[in-house]
Each structure stands twice: as structure tokens, then as C-alpha cells.
Tab-separated table of C-alpha atoms in Angstrom:
chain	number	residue	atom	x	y	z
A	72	UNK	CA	283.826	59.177	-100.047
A	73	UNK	CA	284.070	58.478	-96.534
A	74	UNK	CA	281.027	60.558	-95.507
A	75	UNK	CA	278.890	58.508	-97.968
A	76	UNK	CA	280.433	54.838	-97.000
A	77	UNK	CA	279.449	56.267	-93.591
A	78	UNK	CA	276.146	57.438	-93.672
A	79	UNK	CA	275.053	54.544	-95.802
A	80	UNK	CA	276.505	52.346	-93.344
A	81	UNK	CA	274.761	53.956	-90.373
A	82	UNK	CA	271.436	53.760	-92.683
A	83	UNK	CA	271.698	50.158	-92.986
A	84	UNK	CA	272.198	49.762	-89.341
A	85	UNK	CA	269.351	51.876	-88.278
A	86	UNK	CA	266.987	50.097	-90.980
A	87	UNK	CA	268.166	46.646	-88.765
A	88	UNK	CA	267.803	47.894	-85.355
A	89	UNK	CA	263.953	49.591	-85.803
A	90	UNK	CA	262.798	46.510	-87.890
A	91	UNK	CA	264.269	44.183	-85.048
A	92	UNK	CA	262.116	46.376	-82.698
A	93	UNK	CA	259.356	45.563	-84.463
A	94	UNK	CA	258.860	48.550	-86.417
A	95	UNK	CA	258.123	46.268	-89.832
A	96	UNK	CA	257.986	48.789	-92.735
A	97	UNK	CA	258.550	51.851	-91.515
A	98	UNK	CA	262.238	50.548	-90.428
A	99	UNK	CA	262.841	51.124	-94.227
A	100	UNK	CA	261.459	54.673	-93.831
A	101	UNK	CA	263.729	55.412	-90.996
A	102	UNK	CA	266.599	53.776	-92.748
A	103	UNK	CA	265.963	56.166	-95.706
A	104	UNK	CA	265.565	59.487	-93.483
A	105	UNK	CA	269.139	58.316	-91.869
A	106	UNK	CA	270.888	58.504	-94.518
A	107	UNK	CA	270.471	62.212	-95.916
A	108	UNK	CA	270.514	63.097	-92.198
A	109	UNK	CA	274.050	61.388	-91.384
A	110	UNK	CA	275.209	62.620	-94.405
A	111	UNK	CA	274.624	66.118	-93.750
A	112	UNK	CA	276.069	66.045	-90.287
A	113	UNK	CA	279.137	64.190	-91.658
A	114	UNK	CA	279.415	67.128	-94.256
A	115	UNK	CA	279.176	69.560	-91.646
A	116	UNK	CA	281.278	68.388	-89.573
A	117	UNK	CA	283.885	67.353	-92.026
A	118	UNK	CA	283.655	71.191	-93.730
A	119	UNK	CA	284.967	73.769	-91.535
A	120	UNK	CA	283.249	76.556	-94.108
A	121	UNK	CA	280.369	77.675	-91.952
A	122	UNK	CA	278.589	80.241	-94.212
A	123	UNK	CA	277.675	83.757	-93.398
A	124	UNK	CA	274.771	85.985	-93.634
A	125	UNK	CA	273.203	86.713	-97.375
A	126	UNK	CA	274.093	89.838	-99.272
A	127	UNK	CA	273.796	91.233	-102.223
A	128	UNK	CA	276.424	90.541	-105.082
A	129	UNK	CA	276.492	90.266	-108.597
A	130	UNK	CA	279.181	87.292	-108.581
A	131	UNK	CA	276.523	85.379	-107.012
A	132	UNK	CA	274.069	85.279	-110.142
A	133	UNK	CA	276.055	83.247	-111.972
A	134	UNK	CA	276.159	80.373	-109.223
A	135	UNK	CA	272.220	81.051	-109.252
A	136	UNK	CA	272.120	80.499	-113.068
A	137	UNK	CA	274.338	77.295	-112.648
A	138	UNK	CA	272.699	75.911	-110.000
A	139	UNK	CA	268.978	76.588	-111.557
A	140	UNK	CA	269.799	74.668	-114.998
A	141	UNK	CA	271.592	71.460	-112.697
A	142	UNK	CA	268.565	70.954	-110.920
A	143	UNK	CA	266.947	71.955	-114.421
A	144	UNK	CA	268.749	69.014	-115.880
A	145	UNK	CA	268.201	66.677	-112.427
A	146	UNK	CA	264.601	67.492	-112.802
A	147	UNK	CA	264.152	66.602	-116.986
A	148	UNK	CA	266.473	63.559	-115.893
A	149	UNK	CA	264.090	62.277	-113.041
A	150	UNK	CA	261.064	62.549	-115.610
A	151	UNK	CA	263.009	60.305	-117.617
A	152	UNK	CA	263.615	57.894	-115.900
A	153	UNK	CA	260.178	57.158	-114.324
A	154	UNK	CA	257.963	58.302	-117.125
A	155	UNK	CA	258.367	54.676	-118.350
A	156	UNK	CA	257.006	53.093	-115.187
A	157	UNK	CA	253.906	55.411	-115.105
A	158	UNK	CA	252.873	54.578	-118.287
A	159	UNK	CA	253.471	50.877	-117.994
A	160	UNK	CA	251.705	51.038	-114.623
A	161	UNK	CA	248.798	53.651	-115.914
A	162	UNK	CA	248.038	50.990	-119.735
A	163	UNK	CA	248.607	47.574	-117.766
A	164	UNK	CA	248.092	47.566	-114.180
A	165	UNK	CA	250.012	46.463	-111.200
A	166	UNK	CA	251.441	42.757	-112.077
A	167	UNK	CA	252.854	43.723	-115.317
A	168	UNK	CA	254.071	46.845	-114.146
A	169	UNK	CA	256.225	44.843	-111.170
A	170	UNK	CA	257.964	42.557	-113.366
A	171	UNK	CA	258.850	45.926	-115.712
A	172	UNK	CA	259.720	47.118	-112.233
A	173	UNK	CA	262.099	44.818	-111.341
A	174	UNK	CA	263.743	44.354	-114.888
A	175	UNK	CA	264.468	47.816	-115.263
A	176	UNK	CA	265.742	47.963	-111.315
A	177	UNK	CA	268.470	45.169	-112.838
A	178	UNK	CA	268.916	47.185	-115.675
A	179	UNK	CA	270.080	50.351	-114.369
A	180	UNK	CA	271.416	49.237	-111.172
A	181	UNK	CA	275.402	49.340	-113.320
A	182	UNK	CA	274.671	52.817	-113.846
A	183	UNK	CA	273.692	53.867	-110.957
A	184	UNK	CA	276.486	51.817	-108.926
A	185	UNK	CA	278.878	53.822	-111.100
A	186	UNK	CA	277.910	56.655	-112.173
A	187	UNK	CA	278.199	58.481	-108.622
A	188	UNK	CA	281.304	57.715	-107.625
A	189	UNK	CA	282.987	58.355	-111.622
A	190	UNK	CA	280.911	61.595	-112.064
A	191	UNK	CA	282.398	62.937	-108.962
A	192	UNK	CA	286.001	61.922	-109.839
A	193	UNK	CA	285.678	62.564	-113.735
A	194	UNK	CA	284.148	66.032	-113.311
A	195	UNK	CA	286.398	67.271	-110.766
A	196	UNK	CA	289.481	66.152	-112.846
A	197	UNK	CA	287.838	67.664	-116.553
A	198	UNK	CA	287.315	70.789	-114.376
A	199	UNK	CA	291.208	70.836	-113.806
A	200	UNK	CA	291.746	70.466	-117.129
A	201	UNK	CA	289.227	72.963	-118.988
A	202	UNK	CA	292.072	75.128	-119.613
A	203	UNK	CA	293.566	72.772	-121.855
A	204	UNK	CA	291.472	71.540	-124.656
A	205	UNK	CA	293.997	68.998	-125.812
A	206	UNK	CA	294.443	67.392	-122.457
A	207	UNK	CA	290.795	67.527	-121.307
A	208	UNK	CA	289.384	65.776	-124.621
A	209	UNK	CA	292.675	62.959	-124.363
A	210	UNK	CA	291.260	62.517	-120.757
A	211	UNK	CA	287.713	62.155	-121.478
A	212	UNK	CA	288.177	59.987	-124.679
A	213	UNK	CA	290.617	57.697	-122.044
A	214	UNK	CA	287.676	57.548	-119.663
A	215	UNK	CA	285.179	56.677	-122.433
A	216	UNK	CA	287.356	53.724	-123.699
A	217	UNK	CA	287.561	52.470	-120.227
A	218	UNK	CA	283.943	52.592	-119.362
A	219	UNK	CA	283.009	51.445	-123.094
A	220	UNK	CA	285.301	48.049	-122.200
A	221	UNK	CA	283.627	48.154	-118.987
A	222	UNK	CA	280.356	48.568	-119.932
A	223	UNK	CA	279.909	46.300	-123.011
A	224	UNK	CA	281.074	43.671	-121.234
A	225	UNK	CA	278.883	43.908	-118.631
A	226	UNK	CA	275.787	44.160	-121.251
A	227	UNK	CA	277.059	41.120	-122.848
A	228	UNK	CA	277.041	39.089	-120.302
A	229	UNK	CA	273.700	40.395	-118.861
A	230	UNK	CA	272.062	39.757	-122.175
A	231	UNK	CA	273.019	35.950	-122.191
A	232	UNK	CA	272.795	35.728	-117.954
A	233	UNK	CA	270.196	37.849	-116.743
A	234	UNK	CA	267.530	35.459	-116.908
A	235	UNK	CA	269.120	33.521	-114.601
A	236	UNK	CA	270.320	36.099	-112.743
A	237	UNK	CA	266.345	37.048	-112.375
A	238	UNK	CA	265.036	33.192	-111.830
A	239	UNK	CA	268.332	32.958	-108.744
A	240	UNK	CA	267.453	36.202	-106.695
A	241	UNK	CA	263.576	36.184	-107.041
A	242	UNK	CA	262.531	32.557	-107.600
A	243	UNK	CA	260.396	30.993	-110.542
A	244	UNK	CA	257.653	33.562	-109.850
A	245	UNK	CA	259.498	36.650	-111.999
A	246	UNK	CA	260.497	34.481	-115.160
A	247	UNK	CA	258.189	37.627	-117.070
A	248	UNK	CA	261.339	39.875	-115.370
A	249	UNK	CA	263.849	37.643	-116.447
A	250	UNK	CA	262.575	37.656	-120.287
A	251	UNK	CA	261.733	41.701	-120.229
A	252	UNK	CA	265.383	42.593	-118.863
A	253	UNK	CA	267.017	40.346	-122.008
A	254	UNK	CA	265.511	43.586	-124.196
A	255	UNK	CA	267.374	45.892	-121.536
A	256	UNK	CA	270.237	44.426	-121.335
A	257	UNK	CA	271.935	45.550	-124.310
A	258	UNK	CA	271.967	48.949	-123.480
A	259	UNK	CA	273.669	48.835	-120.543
A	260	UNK	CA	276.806	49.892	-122.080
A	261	UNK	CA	275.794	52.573	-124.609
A	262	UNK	CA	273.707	53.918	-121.036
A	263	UNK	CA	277.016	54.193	-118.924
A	264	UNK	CA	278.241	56.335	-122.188
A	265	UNK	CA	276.017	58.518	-122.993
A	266	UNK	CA	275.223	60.257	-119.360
A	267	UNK	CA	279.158	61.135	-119.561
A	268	UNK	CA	277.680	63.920	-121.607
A	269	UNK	CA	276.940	65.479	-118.221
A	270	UNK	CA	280.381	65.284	-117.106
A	271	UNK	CA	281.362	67.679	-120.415
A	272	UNK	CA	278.774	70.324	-119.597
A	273	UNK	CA	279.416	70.751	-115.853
A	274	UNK	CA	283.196	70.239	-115.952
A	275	UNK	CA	283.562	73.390	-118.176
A	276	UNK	CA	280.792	75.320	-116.365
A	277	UNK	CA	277.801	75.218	-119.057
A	278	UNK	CA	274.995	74.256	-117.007
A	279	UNK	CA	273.012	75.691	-119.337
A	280	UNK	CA	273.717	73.453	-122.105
A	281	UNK	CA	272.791	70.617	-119.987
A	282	UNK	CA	269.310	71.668	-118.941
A	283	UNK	CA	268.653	72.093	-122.760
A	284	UNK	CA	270.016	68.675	-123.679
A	285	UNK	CA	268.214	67.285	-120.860
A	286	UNK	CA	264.846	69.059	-122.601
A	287	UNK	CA	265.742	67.142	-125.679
A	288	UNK	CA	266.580	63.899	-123.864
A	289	UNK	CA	262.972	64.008	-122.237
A	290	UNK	CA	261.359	64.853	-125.283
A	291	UNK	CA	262.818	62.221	-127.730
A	292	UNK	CA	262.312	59.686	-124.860
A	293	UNK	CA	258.652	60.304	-124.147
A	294	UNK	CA	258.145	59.796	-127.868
A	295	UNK	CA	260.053	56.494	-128.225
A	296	UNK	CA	257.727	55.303	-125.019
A	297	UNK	CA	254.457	56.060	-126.164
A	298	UNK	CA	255.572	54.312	-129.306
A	299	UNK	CA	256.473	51.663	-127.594
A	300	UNK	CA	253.560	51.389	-125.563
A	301	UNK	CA	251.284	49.410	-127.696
A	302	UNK	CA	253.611	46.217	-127.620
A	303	UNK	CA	253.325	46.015	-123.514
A	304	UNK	CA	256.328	46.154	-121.245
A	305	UNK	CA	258.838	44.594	-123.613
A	306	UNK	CA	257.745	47.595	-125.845
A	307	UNK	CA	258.518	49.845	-123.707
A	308	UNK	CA	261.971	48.061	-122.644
A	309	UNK	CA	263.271	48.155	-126.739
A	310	UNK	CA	262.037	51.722	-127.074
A	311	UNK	CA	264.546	52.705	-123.501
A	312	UNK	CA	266.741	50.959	-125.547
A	313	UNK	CA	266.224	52.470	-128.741
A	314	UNK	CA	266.349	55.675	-127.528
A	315	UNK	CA	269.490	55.211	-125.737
A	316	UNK	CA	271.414	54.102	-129.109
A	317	UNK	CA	269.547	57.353	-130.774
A	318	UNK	CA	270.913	60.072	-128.624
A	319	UNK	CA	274.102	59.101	-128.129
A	320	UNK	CA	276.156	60.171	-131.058
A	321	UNK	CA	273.995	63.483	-130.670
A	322	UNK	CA	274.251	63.989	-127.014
A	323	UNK	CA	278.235	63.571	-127.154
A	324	UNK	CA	278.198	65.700	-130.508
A	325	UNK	CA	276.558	68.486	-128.383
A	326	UNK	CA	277.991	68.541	-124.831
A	327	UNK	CA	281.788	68.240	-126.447
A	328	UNK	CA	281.732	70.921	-129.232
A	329	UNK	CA	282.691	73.974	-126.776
A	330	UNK	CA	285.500	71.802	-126.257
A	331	UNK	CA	286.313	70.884	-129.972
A	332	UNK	CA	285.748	67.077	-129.205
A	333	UNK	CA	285.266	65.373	-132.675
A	334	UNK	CA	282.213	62.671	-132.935
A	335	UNK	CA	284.775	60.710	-134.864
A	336	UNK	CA	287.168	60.536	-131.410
A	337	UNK	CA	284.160	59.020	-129.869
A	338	UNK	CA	283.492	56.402	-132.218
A	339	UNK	CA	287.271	55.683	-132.243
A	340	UNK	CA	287.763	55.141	-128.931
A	341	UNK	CA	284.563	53.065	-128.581
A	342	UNK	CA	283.686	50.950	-131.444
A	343	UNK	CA	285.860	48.242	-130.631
A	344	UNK	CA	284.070	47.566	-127.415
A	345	UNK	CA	280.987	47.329	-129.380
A	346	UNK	CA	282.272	45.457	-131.799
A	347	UNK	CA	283.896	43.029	-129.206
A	348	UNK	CA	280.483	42.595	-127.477
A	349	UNK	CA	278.401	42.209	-130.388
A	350	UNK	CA	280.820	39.138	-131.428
A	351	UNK	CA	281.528	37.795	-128.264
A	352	UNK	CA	277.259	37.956	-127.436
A	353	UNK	CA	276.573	35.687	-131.266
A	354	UNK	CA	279.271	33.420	-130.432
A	355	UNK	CA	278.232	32.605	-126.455
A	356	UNK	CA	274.202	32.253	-127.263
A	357	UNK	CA	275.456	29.838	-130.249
A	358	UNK	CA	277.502	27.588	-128.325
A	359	UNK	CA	274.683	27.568	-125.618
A	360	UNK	CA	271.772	26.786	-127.986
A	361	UNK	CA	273.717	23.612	-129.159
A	362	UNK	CA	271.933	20.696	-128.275
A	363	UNK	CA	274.648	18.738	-125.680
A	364	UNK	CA	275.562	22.383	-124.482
A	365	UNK	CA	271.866	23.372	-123.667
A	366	UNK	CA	271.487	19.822	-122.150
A	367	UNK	CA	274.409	19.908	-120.001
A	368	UNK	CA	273.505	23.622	-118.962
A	369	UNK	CA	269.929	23.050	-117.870
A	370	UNK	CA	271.254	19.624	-116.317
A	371	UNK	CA	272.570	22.377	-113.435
A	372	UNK	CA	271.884	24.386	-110.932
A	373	UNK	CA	270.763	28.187	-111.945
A	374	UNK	CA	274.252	29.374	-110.316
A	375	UNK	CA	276.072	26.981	-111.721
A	376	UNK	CA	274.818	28.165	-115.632
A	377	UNK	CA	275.126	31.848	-114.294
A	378	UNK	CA	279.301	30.903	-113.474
A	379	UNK	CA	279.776	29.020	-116.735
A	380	UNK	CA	278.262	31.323	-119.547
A	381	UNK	CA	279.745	34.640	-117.689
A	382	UNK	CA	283.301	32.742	-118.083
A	383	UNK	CA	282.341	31.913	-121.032
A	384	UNK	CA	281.155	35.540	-122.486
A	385	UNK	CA	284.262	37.100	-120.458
A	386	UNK	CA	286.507	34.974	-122.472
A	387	UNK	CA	285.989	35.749	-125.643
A	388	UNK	CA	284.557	38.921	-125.231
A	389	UNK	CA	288.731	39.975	-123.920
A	390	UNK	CA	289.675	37.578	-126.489
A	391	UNK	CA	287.676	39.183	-129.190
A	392	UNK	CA	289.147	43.143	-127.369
A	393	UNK	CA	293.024	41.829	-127.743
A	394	UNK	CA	292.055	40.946	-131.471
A	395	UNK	CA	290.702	44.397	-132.209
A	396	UNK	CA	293.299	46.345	-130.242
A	397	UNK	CA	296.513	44.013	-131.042
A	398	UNK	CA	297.350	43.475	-127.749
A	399	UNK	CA	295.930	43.739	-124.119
A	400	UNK	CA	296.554	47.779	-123.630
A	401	UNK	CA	292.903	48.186	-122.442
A	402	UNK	CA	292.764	45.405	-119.778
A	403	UNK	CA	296.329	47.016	-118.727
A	404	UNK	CA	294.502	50.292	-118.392
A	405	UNK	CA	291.297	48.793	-115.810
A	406	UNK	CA	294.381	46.963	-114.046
A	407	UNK	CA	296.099	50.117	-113.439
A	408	UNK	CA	292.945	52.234	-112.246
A	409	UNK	CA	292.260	48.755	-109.939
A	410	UNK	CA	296.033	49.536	-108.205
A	411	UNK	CA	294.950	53.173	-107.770
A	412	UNK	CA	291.783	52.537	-106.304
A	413	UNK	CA	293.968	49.937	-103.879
A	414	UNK	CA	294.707	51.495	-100.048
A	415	UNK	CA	298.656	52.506	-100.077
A	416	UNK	CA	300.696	53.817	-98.048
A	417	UNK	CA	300.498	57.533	-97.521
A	418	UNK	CA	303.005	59.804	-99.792
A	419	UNK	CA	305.356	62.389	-98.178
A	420	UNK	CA	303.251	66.232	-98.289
A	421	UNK	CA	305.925	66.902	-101.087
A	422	UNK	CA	305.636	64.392	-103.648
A	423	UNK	CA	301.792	64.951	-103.232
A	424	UNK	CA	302.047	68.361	-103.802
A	425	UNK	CA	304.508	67.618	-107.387
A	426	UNK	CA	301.732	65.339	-108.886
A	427	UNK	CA	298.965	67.693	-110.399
A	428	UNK	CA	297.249	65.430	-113.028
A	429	UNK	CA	294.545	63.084	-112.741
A	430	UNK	CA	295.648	59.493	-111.608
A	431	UNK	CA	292.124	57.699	-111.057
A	432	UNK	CA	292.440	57.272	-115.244
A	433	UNK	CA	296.080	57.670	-117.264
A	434	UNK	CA	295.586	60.330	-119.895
A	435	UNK	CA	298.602	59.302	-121.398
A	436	UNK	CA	298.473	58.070	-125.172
């Protein structure tokens, strides 16, 4: 939104002006108070609601109950997600524990650069749509296909680049990063699909399904890491990755059955992408481990092999997706949600008010 593009903005800026007055670290401190603080004011402001005193009403308790199991789920999620770095830091120490660090920073920086801004636009829309089952799981199975094309691509080429892509931003120092985030890498797709599960539960109001599949997601997680633990930080980077692959058939299974969304749909509208990836990731590392193509690659700079495998990856992972679909219908669909996220010209009050389905992502079959 706005507000956030804002407040972020005004962060960054405040981060820049204290460290140029000298205040070294704690500029990044101030930076990171500024930005829930400019937020909230730019909420405020932008709200005109202005809540009233408490009282007592039973309609209430179910916003209670709702609320409780999100930050339920937010909490089991957090656990999650740093559990891995505690353990890593706790069995190894320090060094090894900052290349993990910075591996898993690249890994999960896709997710967290999308997730925000889709979850927000994908659960408001499912909301609108919980009234019609038919409509709500042709929505979300569009949305999955997109981010599955998305997403596979992206771990594709992060497999085969992101050594590079270590060695270019942090120097010869992190190589350990670079070879750590190759084991991450491939999850980055399956990752961007399986937190969807959270859009099911909180579009159709089932908080309380979420905080219990968050339970589960902690548990089976925490087992695959101190599994993994033994074999160092790579260990722990294949059993993230593991785990990932594990729950996702049974996360989607779980959030969608309220809705009557078949495990089959998901596979359907995502095994392609997989597929694609998986082909397109064999045939790029082959024709870069051949002798004159290695030679020529390392004969270059690090940004220069970065620019030629990614074209290389991109083009026959979309080759390898027109193959499997018969045609170019899913690069047609990310063009289409490109022009909508495009600034045009404002609409007339009336034609606004005659569109009432989604447009960020066609539902139409």
C-alpha cells in the first residue's frame, strides 16, 4: 500500500540522516523504530474509524477467538523459522552459523518479498468469494498456478546462480554461503506454495485451523532439524528443505477441505511447473559442466556468468512450460496481472462500482 511504501521510505531516510550524524549503529535502530511508528500514524491518519470506549458484548468473542489463534499461528510460525538458526548457532558456533545466516537470508528473501503484498490481496479477494465454493477454489487454484510458474522458476535459476549470486554481493569470503544456499534453493518454489495454506484458513474465517496446522508445522519441522543437525549447516539446509516438500500436499489437503478443494486440483495446477523446473535445472547444469562451456564461463566476470546461465535457465525453463501446457497461456496470465499492477488512468465511480470480482489474478478458466 501506500502507507507501507511510505513508512518504509521515511525509515530508510531516517536510517541515512542519524548514521550521517554520526550515530553509527544505532542509525539502524532508529531506522527500525521509524518504521512501525510512521506506519501507525499513516494508518491513523488514513482511517477515519477512531474507536470508542470497551464494553461488554458477546459478538466480540469471536474476534477474540480469531485474533488469539492468528497470533497463535504468527507465534508457531516465528519458532519456525528461527529454530534452525539457534540450533546451528547453539552445535557450531558463530562462523558457521553466519554463513547459514546469510544463505538462508537469500533463501527466503522471495518469500518474504511476496508473500506480504499477495497475502493481503489473495485473502481479501478469497474472503469475497467464501460464499461460493466453486469460484473461491477456481481462484485459488489460478493463484497457485501463477505463483507455482513464478516460483519454480525462480528456484531454478537460484539453484544453478546463487553461488554467484553469493561470491558478487559478499566477496570471496562467503563461498561456505554460496555452497549451503545451492541445498536451499530448491525449495524456494514449493515454500511460496505451501504458506498459501494460510490464505485458505483466514479467508473463510477458521483461525483456528491455522493455529493447529501451525502446531503441526512446528512440530514436524523441529524433528526434520534435529535430524539434520548431525551433518552441520548443509544438514540443516536439506532437512528446511525436506520438510517443506513433506507438508505440502498435507498442509493444502487440510486448510482446503472446509472448502471442498481436491489435493488432486493442486497437483494439477502445479506439477507442470515442477516438472518444467526439474528439466529445465538437468539440462542448464549439463550444458554448464561441459568442458568449453565451463571454460568460457569461468573465463568471465561473476556478473557476466550470473546474466548468461539465468538466460539460459529462463529459456528453457518457458520453453520446457509451453511444451507441457501446449501453448503460452501461463506466461499470458503473469503478463496480464503485470498490466494490472501498471498505474492507469482512473475509471469513472460507475464502471468501478459494476466490476465486483477479483482482477489482481483472472479466475476465468
Amino acid at each position: 500500500s501506500t502507507n507501507d511504501l511510505l513508512a518504509r521510505l521515511i525509515a530508510v531516510l531516517a536510517s541515512v540522516v542519524l548514521a550521517l550524524a554520526g550515530w553509527n549503529y544505532w542509525a539502524l535502530v532508529g531506522g527500525a523504530i521509524a518504521l512501525p511508528l510512521v506506519t501507525c500514524i499513516g494508518a491513523w491518519t488514513v482511517c477515519r474509524w477512531v474507536p470508542g470506549p470497551p464494553r461488554r458484548d458477546a459478538r466480540t468473542i469471536p474476534m477474540i477467538a480469531f485474533a488469539m489463534n492468528t497470533y497463535g499461528r504468527f507465534i508457531a510460525s516465528y519458532l519456525t523459522w528461527n529454530l534452525d538458526n539457534l540450533l546451528v548457532g547453539w552445535r557450531f558456533g558463530p562462523a558457521p552459523l553466519g554463513f547459514y545466516k546469510k544463505a538462508y537470508d537469500l533463501f527466503v528473501m522471495p518469500v518474504n518479498q511476496l508473500s506480504s503484498p499477495l497475502t493481503a490481496v489473495a485473502v481479501s479477494s478469497l474472503s469475497r468469494l467464501a460464499g461460493d465454493p466453486v469460484q473461491y477454489r477456481r481462484y485459488y487454484l489460478r493463484a497457485l498456478s501463477i505463483l507455482a510458474f513464478v516460483g519454480m522458476g525462480l528456484a531454478t535459476v537460484l539453484t544453478l546462480i546463487g553461488r554467484d549470486v553469493i561470491l558478487l554481493l559478499l566477496g570471496p569470503r562467503w563461498t561456505e554461503s554460496g555452497r549451503i544456499f545451492t541445498f536451499f534453493a530448491p525449495a524456494i518454489g514449493v515454500m511460496l506454495l505451501y504458506y498459501t495454506n494460510n490464505w485458505i484458513h483466514l479467508s473463510i474465517g477458521r483461525a483456528d485451523r491455522c493455529f493447529r496446522w501451525g502446531v503441526v508445522d512446528i512440530t514436524v519441522a523441529a524433528s526434520f532439524f534435529l535430524a539434520g543437525l548431525r551433518w552441520g549447516p548443509v544438514g540443516m539446509a536439506i532437512a528446511w528443505v525436506t520438510s517443506l516438500w513433506v507438508l505440502t500436499i498435507p498442509g493444502l489437503s487440510y486448510a482446503g477441505r472446509p472448502v471442498g478443494l481436491r489435493i488432486a486440483s493442486v497437483i494439477e495446477a502445479t506439477w507442470k511447473y515442477i516438472v518444467a523446473g526439474a528439466v529445465a535445472g538437468v539440462a542448464a547444469a549439463a550444458v554448464r559442466e561441459t568442458p568449453n562451456v565451463a571454460a568460457a564461463l569461468a573465463s568471465i566476470g561473476v556478473a557476466g556468468r550470473i546474466a548468461i546461465v539465468s538466460l539460459l535457465v529462463g529459456a528453457l525453463y518457458l520453453s520446457a512450460v509451453i511444451l507441457l501446457h501446449r501453448g503460452c497461456a501461463p506466461i499470458r496470465q503473469v503478463a496480464a496481472i503485470l498490466r494490472d499492477m501498471l498505474p492507469l488512468p482512473r475509471l469513472p465511480r460507475s464502471v468501478v462500482a459494476s466490476s465486483n470480482q477479483p482482477s489482481a489474478i483472472s479466475i476465468q478458466q
